[in-house]
mmCIF file of C-alpha atoms in Angstrom:
data_model
loop_
_atom_site.group_PDB
_atom_site.id
_atom_site.type_symbol
_atom_site.label_atom_id
_atom_site.label_comp_id
_atom_site.label_asym_id
_atom_site.label_seq_id
_atom_site.Cartn_x
_atom_site.Cartn_y
_atom_site.Cartn_z
ATOM 1 C CA UNK G 1 5.130 -61.892 1.112
ATOM 2 C CA UNK G 2 5.335 -58.696 3.148
ATOM 3 C CA UNK G 3 2.327 -56.514 3.223
ATOM 4 C CA UNK G 4 2.693 -53.480 0.876
ATOM 5 C CA UNK G 5 0.756 -50.287 1.235
ATOM 6 C CA UNK G 6 -1.305 -49.374 -1.769
ATOM 7 C CA UNK G 7 -0.670 -46.132 -3.573
ATOM 8 C CA UNK G 8 -4.270 -45.079 -3.004
ATOM 9 C CA UNK G 9 -3.702 -44.651 0.721
ATOM 10 C CA UNK G 10 -0.668 -42.451 0.166
ATOM 11 C CA UNK G 11 -1.409 -38.759 0.720
ATOM 12 C CA UNK G 12 -0.152 -36.606 -2.106
ATOM 13 C CA UNK G 13 0.771 -33.034 -1.267
ATOM 14 C CA UNK G 14 -0.629 -30.551 -3.711
ATOM 15 C CA UNK G 15 1.617 -28.096 -5.477
ATOM 16 C CA UNK G 16 2.136 -24.899 -3.485
ATOM 17 C CA UNK G 17 3.340 -23.710 -0.142
ATOM 18 C CA UNK G 18 3.626 -26.465 2.503
ATOM 19 C CA UNK G 19 1.084 -28.591 0.732
ATOM 20 C CA UNK G 20 -1.768 -26.100 0.800
ATOM 21 C CA UNK G 21 -4.263 -25.983 -2.039
ATOM 22 C CA UNK G 22 -4.248 -23.076 -4.456
ATOM 23 C CA UNK G 23 -6.541 -20.348 -3.217
ATOM 24 C CA UNK G 24 -6.413 -21.416 0.454
ATOM 25 C CA UNK G 25 -3.953 -19.346 2.531
ATOM 26 C CA UNK G 26 -1.415 -20.922 4.860
ATOM 27 C CA UNK G 27 -1.193 -18.072 7.369
ATOM 28 C CA UNK G 28 -3.022 -18.843 10.598
ATOM 29 C CA UNK G 29 -3.614 -15.282 11.733
ATOM 30 C CA UNK G 30 -7.173 -14.232 10.863
ATOM 31 C CA UNK G 31 -6.090 -10.673 10.101
ATOM 32 C CA UNK G 32 -3.534 -11.735 7.486
ATOM 33 C CA UNK G 33 -5.335 -14.430 5.492
ATOM 34 C CA UNK G 34 -5.805 -12.466 2.287
ATOM 35 C CA UNK G 35 -2.957 -12.383 -0.216
ATOM 36 C CA UNK G 36 -2.103 -9.177 -2.074
ATOM 37 C CA UNK G 37 -0.191 -8.275 -5.201
ATOM 38 C CA UNK G 38 -0.041 -4.497 -5.419
ATOM 39 C CA UNK G 39 2.301 -4.292 -8.441
ATOM 40 C CA UNK G 40 0.681 -5.681 -11.597
ATOM 41 C CA UNK G 41 1.756 -3.595 -14.588
ATOM 42 C CA UNK G 42 -0.697 -2.617 -17.288
ATOM 43 C CA UNK G 43 0.228 -3.945 -20.770
ATOM 44 C CA UNK G 44 1.585 -1.244 -23.077
ATOM 45 C CA UNK G 45 0.407 -2.675 -26.399
ATOM 46 C CA UNK G 46 -0.704 -0.193 -29.016
ATOM 47 C CA UNK G 47 -3.897 -1.984 -30.031
ATOM 48 C CA UNK G 48 -6.746 -1.742 -27.554
ATOM 49 C CA UNK G 49 -8.027 -5.252 -28.257
ATOM 50 C CA UNK G 50 -4.628 -6.742 -27.402
ATOM 51 C CA UNK G 51 -4.469 -4.768 -24.170
ATOM 52 C CA UNK G 52 -7.935 -5.952 -23.149
ATOM 53 C CA UNK G 53 -6.983 -9.562 -23.887
ATOM 54 C CA UNK G 54 -3.773 -9.361 -21.850
ATOM 55 C CA UNK G 55 -5.482 -7.662 -18.892
ATOM 56 C CA UNK G 56 -8.076 -10.430 -18.878
ATOM 57 C CA UNK G 57 -5.337 -13.084 -18.831
ATOM 58 C CA UNK G 58 -3.511 -11.281 -16.025
ATOM 59 C CA UNK G 59 -6.544 -11.033 -13.749
ATOM 60 C CA UNK G 60 -7.632 -14.597 -14.517
ATOM 61 C CA UNK G 61 -4.183 -15.842 -13.604
ATOM 62 C CA UNK G 62 -4.103 -13.869 -10.341
ATOM 63 C CA UNK G 63 -7.536 -15.109 -9.385
ATOM 64 C CA UNK G 64 -6.484 -18.695 -10.102
ATOM 65 C CA UNK G 65 -3.359 -18.316 -7.933
ATOM 66 C CA UNK G 66 -5.456 -17.366 -4.913
ATOM 67 C CA UNK G 67 -4.950 -13.615 -4.673
ATOM 68 C CA UNK G 68 -7.815 -11.593 -3.222
ATOM 69 C CA UNK G 69 -6.579 -8.004 -3.670
ATOM 70 C CA UNK G 70 -4.472 -6.735 -6.574
ATOM 71 C CA UNK G 71 -3.449 -3.339 -7.914
ATOM 72 C CA UNK G 72 -3.173 -2.493 -11.603
ATOM 73 C CA UNK G 73 -0.291 -0.089 -12.098
ATOM 74 C CA UNK G 74 -0.067 2.834 -14.488
ATOM 75 C CA UNK G 75 3.673 3.411 -14.859
ATOM 76 C CA UNK G 76 5.029 6.781 -16.017
ATOM 77 C CA UNK G 77 8.490 8.318 -16.292
ATOM 78 C CA UNK G 78 8.757 11.621 -14.450
ATOM 79 C CA UNK G 79 5.426 13.289 -13.755
ATOM 80 C CA UNK G 80 2.094 12.123 -15.205
ATOM 81 C CA UNK G 81 0.019 14.139 -17.630
ATOM 82 C CA UNK G 82 -3.327 15.689 -16.818
ATOM 83 C CA UNK G 83 -5.248 13.170 -18.960
ATOM 84 C CA UNK G 84 -4.099 10.149 -16.945
ATOM 85 C CA UNK G 85 -7.136 10.358 -14.654
ATOM 86 C CA UNK G 86 -9.147 8.250 -17.104
ATOM 87 C CA UNK G 87 -6.484 5.593 -17.674
ATOM 88 C CA UNK G 88 -8.551 2.663 -16.397
ATOM 89 C CA UNK G 89 -11.952 3.699 -17.790
ATOM 90 C CA UNK G 90 -11.657 1.677 -21.062
ATOM 91 C CA UNK G 91 -10.886 -1.484 -19.053
ATOM 92 C CA UNK G 92 -13.706 -1.437 -16.495
ATOM 93 C CA UNK G 93 -15.677 -4.266 -18.116
ATOM 94 C CA UNK G 94 -12.620 -6.514 -18.250
ATOM 95 C CA UNK G 95 -11.613 -5.628 -14.699
ATOM 96 C CA UNK G 96 -15.031 -6.391 -13.206
ATOM 97 C CA UNK G 97 -15.844 -9.546 -15.227
ATOM 98 C CA UNK G 98 -13.728 -12.520 -16.255
ATOM 99 C CA UNK G 99 -13.446 -14.101 -19.697
ATOM 100 C CA UNK G 100 -16.652 -16.136 -19.110
ATOM 101 C CA UNK G 101 -18.667 -13.073 -18.121
ATOM 102 C CA UNK G 102 -18.801 -13.928 -14.416
ATOM 103 C CA UNK G 103 -18.137 -11.457 -11.649
ATOM 104 C CA UNK G 104 -14.570 -11.559 -10.375
ATOM 105 C CA UNK G 105 -13.697 -12.413 -6.776
ATOM 106 C CA UNK G 106 -10.845 -9.914 -6.903
ATOM 107 C CA UNK G 107 -10.649 -6.471 -5.356
ATOM 108 C CA UNK G 108 -8.836 -4.413 -7.989
ATOM 109 C CA UNK G 109 -7.157 -1.141 -7.019
ATOM 110 C CA UNK G 110 -5.622 1.534 -9.234
ATOM 111 C CA UNK G 111 -2.048 2.599 -8.653
ATOM 112 C CA UNK G 112 0.149 5.344 -10.052
ATOM 113 C CA UNK G 113 3.846 4.461 -10.256
ATOM 114 C CA UNK G 114 6.386 7.167 -11.167
ATOM 115 C CA UNK G 115 10.029 6.560 -12.081
ATOM 116 C CA UNK G 116 11.767 9.769 -10.992
ATOM 117 C CA UNK G 117 15.291 10.899 -11.813
ATOM 118 C CA UNK G 118 15.118 14.704 -11.287
ATOM 119 C CA UNK G 119 14.295 16.474 -8.032
ATOM 120 C CA UNK G 120 12.119 18.945 -9.891
ATOM 121 C CA UNK G 121 9.609 16.141 -10.530
ATOM 122 C CA UNK G 122 9.045 15.719 -6.792
ATOM 123 C CA UNK G 123 6.918 18.859 -6.779
ATOM 124 C CA UNK G 124 4.093 16.792 -8.252
ATOM 125 C CA UNK G 125 3.711 14.766 -5.059
ATOM 126 C CA UNK G 126 1.478 17.246 -3.284
ATOM 127 C CA UNK G 127 -2.288 16.738 -2.792
ATOM 128 C CA UNK G 128 -3.923 17.194 -6.212
ATOM 129 C CA UNK G 129 -6.742 15.776 -8.331
ATOM 130 C CA UNK G 130 -4.499 13.362 -10.232
ATOM 131 C CA UNK G 131 -3.208 11.690 -7.074
ATOM 132 C CA UNK G 132 -6.708 11.503 -5.593
ATOM 133 C CA UNK G 133 -7.949 9.633 -8.674
ATOM 134 C CA UNK G 134 -5.657 6.675 -7.794
ATOM 135 C CA UNK G 135 -5.930 4.345 -4.828
ATOM 136 C CA UNK G 136 -2.144 4.063 -4.395
ATOM 137 C CA UNK G 137 0.789 6.300 -5.281
ATOM 138 C CA UNK G 138 4.324 4.915 -5.512
ATOM 139 C CA UNK G 139 7.738 6.084 -6.631
ATOM 140 C CA UNK G 140 10.904 4.400 -7.912
ATOM 141 C CA UNK G 141 13.913 6.635 -7.082
ATOM 142 C CA UNK G 142 16.882 6.545 -9.442
ATOM 143 C CA UNK G 143 19.529 8.224 -7.244
ATOM 144 C CA UNK G 144 20.351 8.991 -3.612
ATOM 145 C CA UNK G 145 18.820 12.457 -3.598
ATOM 146 C CA UNK G 146 15.435 11.235 -4.845
ATOM 147 C CA UNK G 147 15.479 8.414 -2.282
ATOM 148 C CA UNK G 148 16.108 10.773 0.640
ATOM 149 C CA UNK G 149 13.397 13.179 -0.499
ATOM 150 C CA UNK G 150 10.905 10.352 -1.108
ATOM 151 C CA UNK G 151 11.401 8.933 2.392
ATOM 152 C CA UNK G 152 10.589 12.369 3.836
ATOM 153 C CA UNK G 153 7.490 12.880 1.657
ATOM 154 C CA UNK G 154 4.302 11.858 3.443
ATOM 155 C CA UNK G 155 2.127 11.769 0.302
ATOM 156 C CA UNK G 156 3.986 8.780 -1.185
ATOM 157 C CA UNK G 157 2.559 5.431 -0.111
ATOM 158 C CA UNK G 158 5.189 3.000 -1.426
ATOM 159 C CA UNK G 159 8.844 3.326 -2.447
ATOM 160 C CA UNK G 160 9.883 0.651 -4.939
ATOM 161 C CA UNK G 161 13.429 -0.707 -4.762
ATOM 162 C CA UNK G 162 14.025 -1.346 -8.476
ATOM 163 C CA UNK G 163 17.155 -3.511 -8.681
ATOM 164 C CA UNK G 164 16.587 -4.111 -12.412
ATOM 165 C CA UNK G 165 17.197 -0.446 -13.337
ATOM 166 C CA UNK G 166 20.935 -1.088 -13.751
ATOM 167 C CA UNK G 167 23.108 -4.152 -14.191
ATOM 168 C CA UNK G 168 24.814 -3.397 -10.856
ATOM 169 C CA UNK G 169 21.676 -3.521 -8.712
ATOM 170 C CA UNK G 170 20.015 -0.625 -6.937
ATOM 171 C CA UNK G 171 20.853 2.826 -8.382
ATOM 172 C CA UNK G 172 21.251 4.222 -4.849
ATOM 173 C CA UNK G 173 22.580 3.233 -1.448
ATOM 174 C CA UNK G 174 19.915 2.305 1.061
ATOM 175 C CA UNK G 175 20.874 3.559 4.528
ATOM 176 C CA UNK G 176 19.423 3.193 7.979
ATOM 177 C CA UNK G 177 18.464 6.871 8.077
ATOM 178 C CA UNK G 178 16.325 6.390 4.957
ATOM 179 C CA UNK G 179 14.552 3.476 6.572
ATOM 180 C CA UNK G 180 13.885 5.515 9.723
ATOM 181 C CA UNK G 181 12.403 8.385 7.717
ATOM 182 C CA UNK G 182 10.172 6.011 5.765
ATOM 183 C CA UNK G 183 9.075 4.295 8.954
ATOM 184 C CA UNK G 184 8.167 7.618 10.586
ATOM 185 C CA UNK G 185 5.899 8.456 7.637
ATOM 186 C CA UNK G 186 4.562 4.873 7.558
ATOM 187 C CA UNK G 187 5.794 4.547 3.964
ATOM 188 C CA UNK G 188 6.323 1.024 2.676
ATOM 189 C CA UNK G 189 9.326 -0.401 0.840
ATOM 190 C CA UNK G 190 8.623 -2.745 -2.059
ATOM 191 C CA UNK G 191 10.694 -5.503 -3.674
ATOM 192 C CA UNK G 192 9.702 -7.052 -7.021
ATOM 193 C CA UNK G 193 10.220 -10.699 -7.979
ATOM 194 C CA UNK G 194 8.988 -10.488 -11.593
ATOM 195 C CA UNK G 195 12.200 -9.147 -13.182
ATOM 196 C CA UNK G 196 14.187 -12.057 -11.739
ATOM 197 C CA UNK G 197 11.809 -14.568 -13.364
ATOM 198 C CA UNK G 198 11.781 -12.885 -16.760
ATOM 199 C CA UNK G 199 15.558 -12.320 -16.777
ATOM 200 C CA UNK G 200 17.706 -14.897 -14.994
ATOM 201 C CA UNK G 201 20.593 -12.426 -14.725
ATOM 202 C CA UNK G 202 18.586 -10.426 -12.166
ATOM 203 C CA UNK G 203 18.183 -13.280 -9.672
ATOM 204 C CA UNK G 204 21.457 -12.531 -7.976
ATOM 205 C CA UNK G 205 20.445 -8.861 -7.694
ATOM 206 C CA UNK G 206 17.173 -9.904 -6.060
ATOM 207 C CA UNK G 207 19.021 -11.872 -3.379
ATOM 208 C CA UNK G 208 21.353 -8.929 -2.765
ATOM 209 C CA UNK G 209 18.395 -6.570 -2.355
ATOM 210 C CA UNK G 210 16.671 -8.952 0.080
ATOM 211 C CA UNK G 211 19.778 -9.235 2.244
ATOM 212 C CA UNK G 212 20.293 -5.458 2.158
ATOM 213 C CA UNK G 213 16.751 -4.763 3.317
ATOM 214 C CA UNK G 214 17.008 -7.454 5.978
ATOM 215 C CA UNK G 215 20.242 -6.000 7.369
ATOM 216 C CA UNK G 216 19.097 -2.372 7.290
ATOM 217 C CA UNK G 217 15.732 -3.110 8.932
ATOM 218 C CA UNK G 218 17.033 -5.121 11.885
ATOM 219 C CA UNK G 219 15.012 -4.403 15.022
ATOM 220 C CA UNK G 220 12.496 -2.227 13.123
ATOM 221 C CA UNK G 221 9.259 -4.150 13.367
ATOM 222 C CA UNK G 222 7.104 -1.168 12.342
ATOM 223 C CA UNK G 223 8.682 -1.057 8.878
ATOM 224 C CA UNK G 224 6.354 -2.318 6.148
ATOM 225 C CA UNK G 225 8.129 -4.313 3.413
ATOM 226 C CA UNK G 226 6.053 -5.493 0.458
ATOM 227 C CA UNK G 227 6.738 -8.051 -2.261
ATOM 228 C CA UNK G 228 5.037 -7.589 -5.646
ATOM 229 C CA UNK G 229 5.247 -9.126 -9.086
ATOM 230 C CA UNK G 230 6.144 -6.017 -11.094
ATOM 231 C CA UNK G 231 5.416 -7.611 -14.447
ATOM 232 C CA UNK G 232 2.758 -7.625 -17.173
ATOM 233 C CA UNK G 233 3.497 -11.216 -18.212
ATOM 234 C CA UNK G 234 0.898 -13.692 -16.856
ATOM 235 C CA UNK G 235 3.371 -16.588 -17.029
ATOM 236 C CA UNK G 236 5.773 -14.757 -14.707
ATOM 237 C CA UNK G 237 3.218 -14.622 -11.901
ATOM 238 C CA UNK G 238 3.577 -17.018 -8.991
ATOM 239 C CA UNK G 239 1.378 -17.934 -6.047
ATOM 240 C CA UNK G 240 1.955 -16.331 -2.686
ATOM 241 C CA UNK G 241 3.021 -19.624 -1.119
ATOM 242 C CA UNK G 242 5.689 -20.296 -3.728
ATOM 243 C CA UNK G 243 7.120 -16.784 -3.450
ATOM 244 C CA UNK G 244 7.197 -16.898 0.352
ATOM 245 C CA UNK G 245 8.972 -20.257 0.365
ATOM 246 C CA UNK G 246 11.630 -19.114 -2.094
ATOM 247 C CA UNK G 247 12.273 -15.854 -0.247
ATOM 248 C CA UNK G 248 12.487 -17.595 3.128
ATOM 249 C CA UNK G 249 14.617 -20.563 2.118
ATOM 250 C CA UNK G 250 16.858 -19.042 -0.537
ATOM 251 C CA UNK G 251 16.887 -15.361 0.367
ATOM 252 C CA UNK G 252 16.630 -15.837 4.167
ATOM 253 C CA UNK G 253 13.979 -13.114 4.150
ATOM 254 C CA UNK G 254 12.029 -13.323 7.411
ATOM 255 C CA UNK G 255 9.366 -10.797 6.411
ATOM 256 C CA UNK G 256 8.162 -12.845 3.428
ATOM 257 C CA UNK G 257 4.920 -14.045 5.040
ATOM 258 C CA UNK G 258 3.845 -10.568 6.094
ATOM 259 C CA UNK G 259 4.986 -8.864 2.890
ATOM 260 C CA UNK G 260 2.003 -10.102 0.863
ATOM 261 C CA UNK G 261 -0.628 -9.976 3.593
ATOM 262 C CA UNK G 262 -0.475 -7.718 6.646
ATOM 263 C CA UNK G 263 2.003 -5.158 5.290
ATOM 264 C CA UNK G 264 0.066 -4.778 2.030
ATOM 265 C CA UNK G 265 -3.221 -4.391 3.902
ATOM 266 C CA UNK G 266 -1.688 -1.672 6.051
ATOM 267 C CA UNK G 267 -0.523 0.172 2.922
ATOM 268 C CA UNK G 268 -4.050 0.129 1.530
ATOM 269 C CA UNK G 269 -5.355 1.567 4.783
ATOM 270 C CA UNK G 270 -2.649 4.227 4.764
ATOM 271 C CA UNK G 271 -3.506 5.231 1.201
ATOM 272 C CA UNK G 272 -7.198 5.441 2.084
ATOM 273 C CA UNK G 273 -6.449 7.717 5.040
ATOM 274 C CA UNK G 274 -4.296 9.934 2.844
ATOM 275 C CA UNK G 275 -7.058 10.316 0.293
ATOM 276 C CA UNK G 276 -9.671 11.038 2.955
ATOM 277 C CA UNK G 277 -7.464 13.736 4.495
ATOM 278 C CA UNK G 278 -6.889 12.041 7.870
ATOM 279 C CA UNK G 279 -3.129 12.433 7.641
ATOM 280 C CA UNK G 280 -1.498 15.307 9.537
ATOM 281 C CA UNK G 281 2.059 16.545 9.583
ATOM 282 C CA UNK G 282 4.162 15.034 12.339
ATOM 283 C CA UNK G 283 1.595 12.303 13.155
ATOM 284 C CA UNK G 284 1.882 8.724 12.011
ATOM 285 C CA UNK G 285 -1.124 7.558 10.067
ATOM 286 C CA UNK G 286 -1.529 4.426 12.152
ATOM 287 C CA UNK G 287 -2.126 6.593 15.222
ATOM 288 C CA UNK G 288 -4.761 8.822 13.605
ATOM 289 C CA UNK G 289 -8.272 7.930 14.702
ATOM 290 C CA UNK G 290 -11.598 9.280 13.547
ATOM 291 C CA UNK G 291 -13.669 10.691 16.377
ATOM 292 C CA UNK G 292 -17.311 9.753 16.797
ATOM 293 C CA UNK G 293 -19.846 12.407 15.863
ATOM 294 C CA UNK G 294 -21.746 11.864 19.108
ATOM 295 C CA UNK G 295 -18.708 12.653 21.216
ATOM 296 C CA UNK G 296 -17.984 15.754 19.126
ATOM 297 C CA UNK G 297 -21.560 17.006 19.566
ATOM 298 C CA UNK G 298 -21.442 16.446 23.328
ATOM 299 C CA UNK G 299 -18.104 18.268 23.561
ATOM 300 C CA UNK G 300 -19.418 21.273 21.609
ATOM 301 C CA UNK G 301 -22.560 21.415 23.765
ATOM 302 C CA UNK G 302 -20.543 21.350 26.985
ATOM 303 C CA UNK G 303 -18.291 24.104 25.674
ATOM 304 C CA UNK G 304 -21.277 26.256 24.704
ATOM 305 C CA UNK G 305 -22.930 25.823 28.113
ATOM 306 C CA UNK G 306 -19.710 26.672 29.937
ATOM 307 C CA UNK G 307 -19.229 29.789 27.811
ATOM 308 C CA UNK G 308 -22.819 30.912 28.425
ATOM 309 C CA UNK G 309 -22.410 30.418 32.192
ATOM 310 C CA UNK G 310 -19.226 32.475 32.172
ATOM 311 C CA UNK G 311 -20.972 35.265 30.264
ATOM 312 C CA UNK G 312 -23.854 35.333 32.791
ATOM 313 C CA UNK G 313 -21.386 35.555 35.657
ATOM 314 C CA UNK G 314 -19.563 38.443 33.986
ATOM 315 C CA UNK G 315 -22.839 40.336 33.489
ATOM 316 C CA UNK G 316 -23.793 39.871 37.130
ATOM 317 C CA UNK G 317 -20.439 41.164 38.336
ATOM 318 C CA UNK G 318 -20.610 44.227 36.080
ATOM 319 C CA UNK G 319 -24.160 45.027 37.290
ATOM 320 C CA UNK G 320 -23.112 44.753 40.938
ATOM 321 C CA UNK G 321 -20.141 47.035 40.325
ATOM 322 C CA UNK G 322 -22.379 49.643 38.655
ATOM 323 C CA UNK G 323 -24.845 49.561 41.570
ATOM 324 C CA UNK G 324 -22.038 50.020 44.097
ATOM 325 C CA UNK G 325 -20.654 52.955 42.192
ATOM 326 C CA UNK G 326 -24.104 54.551 42.068
ATOM 327 C CA UNK G 327 -24.602 54.120 45.819
ATOM 328 C CA UNK G 328 -21.225 55.655 46.521
ATOM 329 C CA UNK G 329 -22.080 58.661 44.333
ATOM 330 C CA UNK G 330 -25.372 59.266 46.202
ATOM 331 C CA UNK G 331 -23.607 59.005 49.562
ATOM 332 C CA UNK G 332 -21.063 61.621 48.533
ATOM 333 C CA UNK G 333 -23.844 63.974 47.344
#
């Protein structure tokens, strides 16, 4: 009888991206190993106990899927109210500890997401206390005018392309000029996969949005494109490897690997620089660098010494001129 290999020697590939285990990233670059999901919606249940339970399930699910950095999103229509600064305070215990009471291995950020339809609401997006209380600020435009203004606004970190707002896809037309304006301000574009999982009718719209972004952003490597869940349902969440494989194979989206790692990390750095006040008009945030205090002190000292030397020289010249004038006056007398 021919020799048959036993099933024990056969290597079984674990479920996930390219056979990798859950929680272990597949990306080889050391700078892009951590997976991000910067669009996890807060549950909107009326009872506080139900909200706490659902937030716990969400964070437990994300931690199990191998994510290291996530953002809980407070979604508002129009402009937020003044009391939204303390939105996440009742959930701090659940955010920091899991259902067993152990410390979470997640870095949780707070994000403000505004769905804007009127241009008058764009006046809110200026430096204020409400924006500074959140780690990230994003906007979902609902028409062409809001999209153009949002791409030119430097205080917005992420622009969400919400294809589920209408049955026909995006409520605006994404143009190359919009992408250039967003790239100049280092603003990221975000695509959500959660609505296509919850509602199967939106899967075709997701593929259309992916192809639109891919065609508009050709040759623009500096553009940051993010992929987030955009759902409050724990069962609609997927691991980063599964999402990247689906977007690459089905949607032909080449930026899938970077969308949940390097691009998301750059958006967090951009938001931190905006909050710290390092951003300046006309300068890209990636090019802004913080000077060392030692160099600043040495520069100020050198300037002070040069100014003092110039003042001494001016005094000497004025004294010499006065002496010459006095000698000339005595000679004339």
